[in-house]
Coordinates of C-alpha atoms and ligand atoms in Angstrom, one line a residue:
M27 CA -0.1 -0.1 0.0
T28 CA 1.2 3.6 -0.5
S29 CA 2.0 6.2 2.1
D30 CA -1.0 8.3 1.0
P31 CA -2.6 9.4 4.1
T32 CA -5.9 8.4 3.2
I33 CA -5.1 4.7 2.8
S34 CA -4.7 4.0 6.5
S35 CA -7.8 5.9 7.4
L36 CA -9.6 3.9 4.6
S37 CA -8.3 0.7 6.0
A38 CA -9.4 1.6 9.4
L39 CA -12.9 2.5 8.2
A40 CA -13.0 -0.9 6.4
Q41 CA -12.4 -2.8 9.5
A42 CA -15.1 -0.6 11.4
L43 CA -17.6 -1.1 8.5
S44 CA -17.2 -4.9 8.3
S45 CA -18.9 -5.7 11.6
R46 CA -21.8 -3.2 10.6
P47 CA -25.1 -4.8 9.0
L48 CA -25.5 -3.0 5.7
C49 CA -29.0 -2.1 6.7
T50 CA -28.0 0.0 9.4
L51 CA -26.2 2.4 7.3
F52 CA -29.4 3.8 6.0
Q53 CA -30.6 4.4 9.7
D54 CA -27.5 6.3 10.5
D55 CA -27.4 8.7 7.6
P56 CA -30.9 10.3 6.8
R57 CA -29.0 11.8 3.7
R58 CA -28.0 8.5 2.4
M59 CA -30.2 8.4 -0.6
D60 CA -29.4 12.1 -1.5
R61 CA -25.6 11.2 -1.6
L62 CA -26.0 7.7 -3.2
G63 CA -29.2 7.6 -5.5
I64 CA -28.0 9.9 -8.7
D65 CA -30.1 10.8 -11.5
C66 CA -27.7 11.1 -14.5
P67 CA -28.4 11.1 -18.1
G68 CA -30.3 8.0 -19.3
L69 CA -30.4 6.3 -16.3
Y70 CA -30.9 6.3 -12.2
A71 CA -27.7 5.1 -10.3
D72 CA -28.6 3.7 -7.0
L73 CA -25.0 3.1 -5.1
S74 CA -26.9 3.2 -1.8
K75 CA -26.6 -0.6 -1.1
Q76 CA -22.9 -0.3 -1.4
K77 CA -20.9 -0.7 1.8
V78 CA -19.8 2.8 2.2
D79 CA -20.8 5.6 4.6
A80 CA -20.2 9.4 4.3
R81 CA -16.6 9.2 5.9
V82 CA -15.5 6.5 3.4
L83 CA -16.9 8.6 0.4
G84 CA -15.2 11.6 1.6
E85 CA -11.8 10.0 2.1
L86 CA -12.2 8.0 -1.4
C87 CA -12.9 11.5 -3.1
A88 CA -10.1 13.1 -1.4
F89 CA -7.7 10.3 -2.6
A90 CA -9.3 10.4 -6.2
E91 CA -8.4 14.2 -6.3
R92 CA -4.8 13.6 -5.2
Q93 CA -4.6 11.0 -7.9
G94 CA -5.5 13.5 -10.5
L95 CA -8.8 11.8 -11.5
T96 CA -10.5 14.9 -12.6
G97 CA -7.6 16.2 -14.6
F98 CA -7.2 12.8 -16.3
F99 CA -10.8 12.8 -17.6
K100 CA -10.4 16.5 -18.8
A101 CA -7.0 15.5 -20.6
M102 CA -8.7 12.4 -22.1
S103 CA -11.7 14.7 -23.5
E104 CA -9.1 17.2 -24.8
G105 CA -7.2 14.3 -26.7
E106 CA -4.2 14.4 -24.9
P107 CA -2.0 11.3 -25.1
V108 CA -3.4 9.6 -22.2
N109 CA -2.5 6.2 -23.5
A110 CA 1.1 6.5 -22.5
S111 CA 2.5 3.2 -23.5
E112 CA 1.2 3.6 -27.0
G113 CA 1.7 7.3 -27.2
R114 CA -2.0 7.7 -28.3
P115 CA -4.9 9.7 -27.2
A116 CA -8.0 7.7 -26.2
L117 CA -10.8 9.1 -28.4
H118 CA -14.1 7.5 -27.5
M119 CA -15.4 10.7 -26.1
A120 CA -14.5 12.7 -29.2
L121 CA -15.9 10.2 -31.3
R122 CA -19.3 10.6 -30.0
A123 CA -19.2 14.5 -29.5
A124 CA -21.8 16.2 -31.5
G125 CA -20.6 18.4 -34.6
K126 CA -19.1 18.0 -37.7
N127 CA -17.3 14.7 -38.4
A128 CA -16.3 13.3 -41.6
A129 CA -15.7 9.7 -40.3
R130 CA -19.3 10.0 -39.0
D131 CA -20.7 11.4 -42.2
A132 CA -19.1 8.6 -44.3
M133 CA -20.7 5.9 -41.8
T134 CA -24.0 7.5 -42.1
S135 CA -24.0 7.8 -45.8
L136 CA -23.1 4.2 -46.3
A137 CA -25.9 3.1 -43.8
D138 CA -28.5 5.2 -45.4
R139 CA -27.7 3.7 -48.9
L140 CA -27.6 0.3 -47.4
R141 CA -31.1 0.7 -45.9
A142 CA -32.4 2.5 -49.2
G143 CA -31.2 -0.7 -51.1
A144 CA -28.9 1.6 -53.2
V145 CA -25.7 -0.6 -52.4
T146 CA -25.7 -3.5 -55.1
G147 CA -23.5 -6.6 -55.3
V148 CA -21.6 -7.9 -58.3
T149 CA -25.0 -9.3 -60.1
G150 CA -26.6 -5.8 -59.5
R151 CA -29.0 -7.0 -56.6
A152 CA -29.2 -4.7 -53.6
I153 CA -27.5 -5.8 -50.7
H154 CA -29.7 -6.8 -47.8
T155 CA -27.6 -8.8 -45.3
L156 CA -24.4 -7.8 -43.5
V157 CA -22.0 -10.4 -42.3
H158 CA -19.9 -8.5 -39.7
I159 CA -16.4 -10.5 -38.9
G160 CA -14.5 -9.4 -36.1
I161 CA -13.6 -10.2 -32.5
G162 CA -13.1 -8.6 -29.1
G163 CA -13.8 -4.9 -29.3
S164 CA -14.4 -5.4 -33.1
D165 CA -17.3 -7.6 -32.3
L166 CA -18.6 -7.4 -28.6
G167 CA -20.0 -4.0 -28.9
P168 CA -22.0 -4.2 -32.3
R169 CA -23.2 -7.3 -31.3
L170 CA -24.5 -6.3 -28.0
L171 CA -26.3 -3.3 -29.6
A172 CA -27.7 -5.4 -32.2
A173 CA -29.3 -7.6 -29.6
A174 CA -30.3 -4.9 -27.2
L175 CA -31.8 -2.6 -29.7
H176 CA -33.8 -5.5 -31.4
R177 CA -36.8 -3.1 -31.4
Y178 CA -35.1 -0.5 -33.5
R179 CA -33.9 -2.9 -36.2
H180 CA -34.6 -1.7 -39.7
P181 CA -36.7 -4.4 -41.5
G182 CA -34.6 -4.1 -44.7
I183 CA -31.3 -5.3 -43.3
T184 CA -30.2 -8.7 -41.7
L185 CA -27.1 -8.5 -39.4
R186 CA -25.1 -11.5 -38.7
F187 CA -21.8 -12.0 -36.8
A188 CA -18.9 -14.4 -36.8
A189 CA -16.0 -14.0 -34.4
N190 CA -14.8 -17.4 -33.3
L191 CA -11.8 -19.2 -35.0
D192 CA -13.9 -22.3 -34.6
A193 CA -15.2 -22.4 -38.2
A194 CA -18.6 -23.2 -37.0
D195 CA -19.1 -19.6 -36.3
I196 CA -18.6 -18.2 -39.9
N197 CA -20.2 -21.2 -41.5
D198 CA -23.4 -20.5 -39.3
A199 CA -23.1 -16.8 -40.1
L200 CA -23.0 -17.6 -43.9
S201 CA -25.6 -20.4 -43.7
G202 CA -28.6 -19.5 -45.5
C203 CA -27.3 -16.1 -46.8
D204 CA -27.9 -15.1 -50.4
P205 CA -24.5 -14.4 -51.8
E206 CA -25.8 -12.0 -54.3
A207 CA -27.3 -9.9 -51.5
T208 CA -24.7 -10.2 -49.0
M209 CA -21.9 -7.8 -48.0
I210 CA -18.8 -9.0 -45.8
V211 CA -17.9 -6.5 -43.3
V212 CA -14.4 -7.3 -41.9
V213 CA -13.7 -5.1 -38.9
S214 CA -10.4 -5.2 -37.5
K215 CA -8.4 -2.1 -36.2
S216 CA -5.1 -3.8 -36.7
F217 CA -6.0 -6.1 -39.5
R218 CA -3.6 -8.5 -38.2
T219 CA -5.9 -10.5 -35.9
S220 CA -5.7 -14.3 -36.8
E221 CA -9.4 -15.2 -36.2
T222 CA -10.7 -12.1 -38.3
L223 CA -8.4 -12.9 -41.0
A224 CA -9.2 -16.6 -41.1
N225 CA -12.8 -15.9 -41.2
A226 CA -12.5 -13.3 -43.8
R227 CA -10.7 -15.8 -46.0
V228 CA -13.6 -18.2 -45.5
A229 CA -16.2 -15.5 -46.4
R230 CA -14.1 -14.4 -49.5
A231 CA -14.1 -18.0 -50.8
W232 CA -17.7 -18.2 -50.3
L233 CA -18.4 -15.3 -52.6
V234 CA -15.9 -16.6 -55.2
Q235 CA -17.4 -20.0 -55.0
H236 CA -21.1 -18.6 -55.7
L237 CA -20.2 -15.3 -57.7
G238 CA -16.9 -15.6 -59.2
E239 CA -13.5 -13.8 -58.9
A240 CA -15.1 -10.4 -59.2
A241 CA -17.2 -10.5 -56.4
P242 CA -15.0 -9.8 -53.3
A243 CA -14.0 -6.6 -54.8
R244 CA -17.5 -5.4 -54.7
Q245 CA -19.1 -7.3 -51.8
M246 CA -16.2 -7.2 -49.1
M247 CA -15.4 -4.0 -47.2
A248 CA -13.3 -3.2 -44.1
I249 CA -13.1 -1.1 -41.1
S250 CA -9.5 -0.8 -40.1
S251 CA -6.7 1.6 -39.3
N252 CA -4.3 -0.5 -41.3
L253 CA -4.8 0.6 -44.7
E254 CA -1.7 -1.4 -45.7
A255 CA -3.0 -4.5 -44.4
T256 CA -6.5 -4.1 -46.0
R257 CA -4.9 -3.5 -49.4
A258 CA -2.7 -6.6 -48.9
F259 CA -5.8 -8.5 -48.3
G260 CA -7.5 -7.2 -51.6
I261 CA -9.8 -4.7 -50.2
D262 CA -9.7 -1.6 -52.1
D263 CA -9.3 1.7 -50.2
A264 CA -12.6 2.9 -51.4
H265 CA -14.3 0.1 -49.5
V266 CA -12.4 0.8 -46.2
L267 CA -13.9 3.1 -43.6
A268 CA -11.1 4.2 -41.4
M269 CA -10.8 4.2 -37.7
P270 CA -8.3 6.4 -35.8
E271 CA -5.4 4.7 -33.9
G272 CA -6.8 6.5 -30.7
A273 CA -10.2 4.4 -31.1
G274 CA -9.1 1.6 -28.8
G275 CA -10.8 -1.8 -29.4
R276 CA -12.9 -2.0 -26.5
Y277 CA -13.7 1.6 -26.6
S278 CA -14.4 1.6 -30.5
L279 CA -18.0 0.9 -31.2
W280 CA -18.8 4.7 -31.5
S281 CA -16.6 4.6 -34.5
A282 CA -16.8 3.1 -38.0
V283 CA -16.7 -0.2 -36.1
G284 CA -20.4 0.4 -35.6
V285 CA -21.4 0.9 -39.2
S286 CA -22.9 -2.6 -39.7
V287 CA -25.1 -2.2 -36.7
M288 CA -25.9 1.6 -37.6
A289 CA -27.2 0.4 -41.0
A290 CA -29.1 -2.5 -39.4
L291 CA -30.9 0.0 -36.9
R292 CA -33.7 2.5 -38.1
G293 CA -32.2 5.7 -39.4
G294 CA -31.2 8.0 -36.4
A295 CA -31.0 5.3 -33.8
F296 CA -27.2 5.2 -33.6
D297 CA -27.3 9.0 -33.4
E298 CA -29.2 8.7 -30.4
L299 CA -26.9 6.1 -29.0
L300 CA -24.1 8.5 -29.3
A301 CA -26.1 11.4 -28.1
G302 CA -26.6 9.2 -24.8
A303 CA -23.0 8.5 -24.5
A304 CA -22.1 12.1 -25.0
A305 CA -24.8 13.4 -22.4
M306 CA -23.0 10.9 -20.0
D307 CA -19.6 12.3 -20.9
A308 CA -21.0 15.8 -20.0
H309 CA -22.2 14.5 -16.7
V310 CA -18.8 13.2 -15.9
L311 CA -16.9 16.1 -17.0
D312 CA -19.3 18.8 -15.3
T313 CA -20.5 17.1 -12.2
P314 CA -18.4 17.3 -8.8
L315 CA -16.9 14.0 -7.7
S316 CA -19.6 13.5 -5.0
R317 CA -22.5 13.3 -7.3
N318 CA -20.6 12.0 -10.4
A319 CA -22.4 8.6 -11.0
P320 CA -19.6 6.6 -13.0
L321 CA -16.7 8.1 -11.1
L322 CA -18.3 7.6 -7.8
S323 CA -19.3 4.0 -8.8
G324 CA -15.3 3.5 -9.9
L325 CA -14.4 4.8 -6.5
I326 CA -16.7 2.4 -4.6
Q327 CA -15.5 -0.6 -6.8
F328 CA -11.8 0.2 -6.0
W329 CA -13.0 0.5 -2.3
N330 CA -14.6 -3.0 -2.7
R331 CA -11.7 -4.6 -4.4
N332 CA -8.8 -3.2 -2.3
F333 CA -10.3 -2.4 1.1
L334 CA -13.2 -5.0 1.4
D335 CA -11.4 -7.6 -0.6
M336 CA -14.3 -8.5 -2.9
R337 CA -12.2 -9.9 -5.9
A338 CA -15.2 -10.8 -8.2
R339 CA -18.2 -8.8 -9.3
A340 CA -21.3 -10.1 -11.0
V341 CA -23.2 -8.2 -13.6
V342 CA -26.9 -9.2 -13.9
P343 CA -28.9 -7.0 -16.7
Y344 CA -32.8 -7.9 -16.2
G345 CA -33.8 -8.5 -19.8
A346 CA -33.2 -11.0 -22.3
R347 CA -32.1 -8.6 -24.8
L348 CA -29.1 -7.5 -22.6
A349 CA -27.7 -11.0 -22.2
L350 CA -24.6 -9.9 -24.0
L351 CA -23.9 -7.0 -21.7
P352 CA -21.8 -9.3 -19.2
H353 CA -19.7 -10.5 -22.2
Y354 CA -19.1 -6.9 -23.3
L355 CA -18.2 -5.8 -19.8
Q356 CA -15.9 -8.6 -19.3
Q357 CA -13.6 -7.2 -22.2
L358 CA -14.0 -3.6 -21.3
I359 CA -13.2 -4.1 -17.5
M360 CA -10.9 -6.9 -17.5
E361 CA -8.7 -6.2 -20.7
S362 CA -8.5 -2.6 -19.6
N363 CA -7.6 -3.1 -15.8
G364 CA -6.6 -6.7 -15.5
K365 CA -2.9 -5.3 -14.9
T366 CA -0.5 -5.1 -11.9
V367 CA 2.1 -2.7 -13.3
R368 CA 1.6 1.0 -13.3
S369 CA 2.1 3.0 -16.4
D370 CA 5.3 4.2 -14.9
G371 CA 6.7 0.7 -14.9
Q372 CA 6.3 0.4 -10.9
P373 CA 4.2 -2.6 -9.4
A374 CA 0.7 -1.1 -8.6
A375 CA 0.0 -0.8 -5.0
F376 CA -3.8 -1.4 -5.7
A377 CA -6.0 -3.8 -7.9
A378 CA -8.0 -1.9 -10.6
S379 CA -10.2 -4.9 -11.7
Q380 CA -12.4 -7.5 -10.2
V381 CA -13.2 -10.8 -12.2
I382 CA -16.2 -10.1 -14.0
F383 CA -19.1 -12.6 -14.7
G384 CA -22.6 -12.4 -15.2
A385 CA -25.9 -13.5 -17.1
E386 CA -29.2 -12.0 -17.6
G387 CA -31.7 -12.1 -14.8
T388 CA -34.1 -13.8 -14.3
N389 CA -32.0 -16.9 -15.6
A390 CA -29.0 -15.9 -13.6
Q391 CA -31.0 -16.4 -10.4
H392 CA -31.3 -20.2 -11.3
A393 CA -27.6 -20.6 -11.9
F394 CA -25.3 -18.7 -9.6
F395 CA -27.2 -16.7 -7.1
Q396 CA -27.2 -19.5 -4.6
Q397 CA -23.5 -18.5 -4.2
L398 CA -24.2 -14.9 -4.2
H399 CA -26.5 -15.2 -1.2
Q400 CA -24.6 -17.8 1.0
G401 CA -21.3 -18.5 -0.6
P402 CA -18.2 -17.9 1.2
D403 CA -17.0 -14.9 -0.7
M404 CA -18.7 -11.4 -0.8
V405 CA -19.4 -10.7 -4.5
P406 CA -21.0 -7.2 -5.3
V407 CA -23.6 -7.4 -8.0
D408 CA -24.7 -4.9 -10.6
F409 CA -28.3 -5.0 -11.2
I410 CA -29.4 -3.4 -14.6
G411 CA -33.1 -2.8 -15.6
F412 CA -35.1 -0.7 -17.5
V413 CA -38.8 0.6 -16.7
E414 CA -40.8 0.4 -19.9
D415 CA -42.2 -2.9 -21.1
Q416 CA -41.2 -3.7 -24.4
E417 CA -42.9 -6.9 -25.1
H418 CA -46.5 -5.7 -24.6
N419 CA -46.7 -7.9 -21.4
P420 CA -46.7 -5.5 -18.5
A421 CA -47.4 -8.3 -15.8
Q422 CA -44.3 -10.2 -17.0
H423 CA -42.2 -7.0 -17.2
T424 CA -43.2 -6.0 -13.6
G425 CA -42.2 -9.4 -12.6
V426 CA -38.8 -8.9 -14.0
L427 CA -38.4 -5.6 -12.1
A428 CA -39.7 -7.1 -9.0
N429 CA -37.3 -9.8 -9.2
M430 CA -34.5 -7.4 -9.7
L431 CA -35.4 -5.3 -6.7
A432 CA -36.1 -8.2 -4.5
Q433 CA -32.7 -9.8 -5.1
A434 CA -30.9 -6.6 -4.3
R435 CA -33.0 -6.2 -1.2
A436 CA -32.5 -9.8 -0.1
L437 CA -28.9 -9.8 -0.6
M438 CA -28.7 -6.6 1.5
T439 CA -31.0 -7.7 4.3
G440 CA -30.6 -11.4 4.4
R441 CA -32.8 -13.6 6.9
Q442 CA -31.7 -14.1 10.3
Q443 CA -31.7 -17.5 11.8
A444 CA -33.9 -16.8 14.6
Q445 CA -36.6 -16.0 12.2
I446 CA -36.2 -19.3 10.6
E447 CA -36.2 -21.1 13.5
A448 CA -39.5 -19.6 14.6
Q449 CA -41.1 -20.4 11.2
L450 CA -39.9 -24.0 11.5
R451 CA -41.2 -24.3 15.0
Q452 CA -44.6 -23.0 13.7
S453 CA -44.4 -25.8 11.1
G454 CA -44.2 -28.5 13.6
L455 CA -40.6 -29.4 13.2
D456 CA -38.7 -30.8 16.2
E457 CA -35.8 -29.0 18.0
D458 CA -33.2 -31.3 16.8
A459 CA -34.2 -30.9 13.2
I460 CA -34.5 -27.3 13.5
A461 CA -30.8 -26.9 14.9
V462 CA -29.8 -28.9 11.8
L463 CA -31.8 -27.2 9.1
A464 CA -32.0 -23.5 10.4
P465 CA -28.4 -22.5 10.0
Q466 CA -28.5 -23.9 6.3
K467 CA -31.5 -21.6 5.7
A468 CA -30.1 -18.6 7.4
M469 CA -29.0 -15.9 4.9
P470 CA -26.3 -13.5 6.1
G471 CA -27.3 -10.5 4.2
G472 CA -24.9 -7.5 4.0
R473 CA -24.0 -8.2 0.4
P474 CA -23.7 -5.1 -1.5
S475 CA -25.0 -4.2 -5.0
T476 CA -25.6 -1.2 -7.3
T477 CA -28.8 -0.8 -9.4
L478 CA -28.9 1.0 -12.7
L479 CA -32.2 1.9 -13.7
M480 CA -33.0 3.1 -17.4
K481 CA -36.2 4.2 -18.2
A482 CA -36.4 2.3 -21.6
L483 CA -34.0 0.1 -23.4
S484 CA -33.5 2.8 -26.0
P485 CA -30.4 3.9 -27.9
F486 CA -30.1 7.0 -25.6
S487 CA -30.1 5.0 -22.4
L488 CA -27.9 2.3 -23.9
G489 CA -25.3 4.6 -25.0
A490 CA -25.3 6.4 -21.6
L491 CA -25.0 3.0 -19.9
I492 CA -22.1 1.8 -22.0
A493 CA -20.4 5.4 -21.4
F494 CA -21.0 5.0 -17.6
Y495 CA -19.0 1.8 -17.5
E496 CA -16.3 3.0 -19.6
H497 CA -15.8 6.0 -17.2
E498 CA -16.2 3.8 -14.1
T499 CA -13.3 1.4 -15.6
V500 CA -11.0 4.3 -16.5
A501 CA -11.7 6.0 -13.2
Q502 CA -10.4 2.7 -11.4
A503 CA -7.4 2.6 -13.6
V504 CA -6.5 6.2 -12.8
L505 CA -6.8 5.5 -9.0
C506 CA -4.3 2.6 -9.4
G507 CA -2.1 4.4 -11.8
I508 CA -2.2 1.7 -14.5
N509 CA -2.9 2.4 -18.3
P510 CA -6.7 1.2 -19.1
F511 CA -6.0 1.5 -22.9
D512 CA -3.3 -1.0 -23.8
Q513 CA -3.4 -4.9 -23.5
W514 CA 0.2 -6.4 -23.5
G515 CA -1.1 -9.4 -21.7
V516 CA -2.7 -10.9 -24.5
E517 CA 0.4 -10.9 -26.8
L518 CA 2.1 -14.0 -25.5
G519 CA -0.7 -16.4 -26.0
K520 CA -0.9 -15.3 -29.6
S521 CA 2.7 -16.0 -30.4
V522 CA 2.6 -19.3 -28.5
A523 CA -0.4 -20.3 -30.5
L524 CA 1.6 -19.9 -33.8
K525 CA 4.3 -22.3 -32.4
V526 CA 1.9 -24.7 -31.2
Q527 CA -0.1 -24.6 -34.5
A528 CA 3.3 -25.2 -36.4
R529 CA 3.8 -28.2 -34.1
L530 CA 0.5 -29.7 -34.7
Q531 CA 0.9 -29.3 -38.4
E532 CA 4.1 -30.9 -38.5
G533 CA 3.4 -33.8 -35.8
S534 CA 6.1 -32.6 -33.5
T535 CA 6.5 -31.7 -29.8
R536 CA 9.9 -29.9 -30.4
G537 CA 10.5 -27.2 -27.8
M538 CA 7.3 -28.0 -25.8
D539 CA 7.1 -28.5 -22.1
A540 CA 6.0 -32.2 -21.0
S541 CA 2.3 -31.2 -20.5
T542 CA 1.9 -29.6 -23.7
A543 CA 3.9 -32.3 -25.6
A544 CA 1.5 -34.9 -24.0
L545 CA -1.6 -33.0 -25.2
I546 CA 0.0 -32.6 -28.8
R547 CA 0.7 -36.3 -28.8
K548 CA -3.0 -37.0 -28.0
I549 CA -4.0 -34.7 -30.9
V550 CA -1.6 -35.9 -33.5
N551 CA -0.7 -39.4 -32.3
V552 CA 3.1 -38.8 -32.5
S553 CA 5.1 -41.3 -30.7
Ligands
LIG625 O1 -7.5 -9.4 -27.8 C1 -6.7 -8.3 -28.1 C2 -7.4 -7.5 -29.0 O2 -6.3 -6.4 -29.6 C3 -8.4 -6.5 -28.4 O3 -7.9 -5.4 -27.6 C4 -9.2 -6.1 -29.6 O4 -10.4 -5.6 -29.4 C5 -9.3 -7.3 -30.5 O5 -8.0 -8.0 -30.2 C6 -9.5 -7.2 -31.7 O6 -8.4 -6.6 -32.4 P1 -8.5 -5.9 -33.8 O7 -9.7 -5.1 -34.1 O8 -7.3 -5.2 -34.2 O9 -8.8 -7.1 -34.9

């Protein structure tokens, strides 16, 4: 731990709070909801069920100021090179800012022409299917938007995705597509990602097989910042939408990476998404720390991880259409902050990330909630819901929201053993059986959560929600002094995969450790 004066007082506060039931924090502080229930653009953030009190919040805010949190966000919004290891700015806020923007005009014009049936394939047929090929940040965001904004789909465009190196993914994406009416959209910032290039080659071969050699030039396009590589792949510059170097993969859905989903949504929907994110940006830049919802949430997760030892965090969106949100947030949070070395090369004194997992409610309740309620580890939960019923089934939607609120409340309050004993006694159980059963049924409670409530699952709210998580993630990185915009940790596995693939192809175990060698032998039957 560092010698910052707040650290020892935060440690002492954590100890004092650990023995206090979460519910009592509400009784002790009549202003708790004023402090921790925050209306911000697109959503209401209820942070009141987190295990913090006014003193903890004060210390956290003071620490954040000393770590330069506000200044970092200002610098980021002004395009300073905040991604130090790569010497680049982080342009996600600039990408969604209102105003004249040539790149966005190019996207909008293409999306408009696609929706109008004005983009034609090699045989003259209008394109009506887009196959979006990309992985990681070049896939998860657009895929999330397409699923979440299902209600805003444009009827004339079908959008499919392929990411996985397992050929099942691209085979499924192409299956049933009409080759004459299909555009392959290859999305890769680096245009060096092996999965994406492999799937793009399959798609190109599929076009050639059905329509001849001339088809790929007309029916393949790329989104990339590496024009040399797109040219080498055979994609003409006229069929490339450029993305700036400063649009980092997991922060890039606001750039041309979003063009396929922009085309697949009704006109204007993508602009509303950008407007929602930009409104959250304005909130982050203009609101004092104590009422700044994403930054405060970042401070609280920093507190959870480093002072309350909560190493995992569950994300549970209540809505089938948000099922991909946990996947998206896994990359955003863990690829950004899963690091232990600061940007100045020194070991980080604090951890900036938790292990993120999740699934959509109510399904998740029947999977991992048992562990959340009674498991040995304290796992904070993010509950995410929207008020408006989109499915013309208000009763069921009320049930969804009731479940969400109920789970957050049950995690907080728990159920006392004495209460259970009384119930069991009333039901006629004998004392020996009660002594065995009651402790198993008791719920400790005191388990923290955040609830993010949107009015509707609209493009505006979704943009605000995603921006909320981006800012919360970056805030934690700044508190820990790490760079949330690079990802050196994924490089080693990529280069080892190339070596292992060569061994599998040549049927040899040369240079491999005993364990990997044994597995190679199982696969290729080498002696
Ligand atoms: O997994 C590493 C990574 O570089 C991610 O950061 C990125 O989102 C993904 O691969 C895809 O990269 P690209 O868009 O360059 O293909």
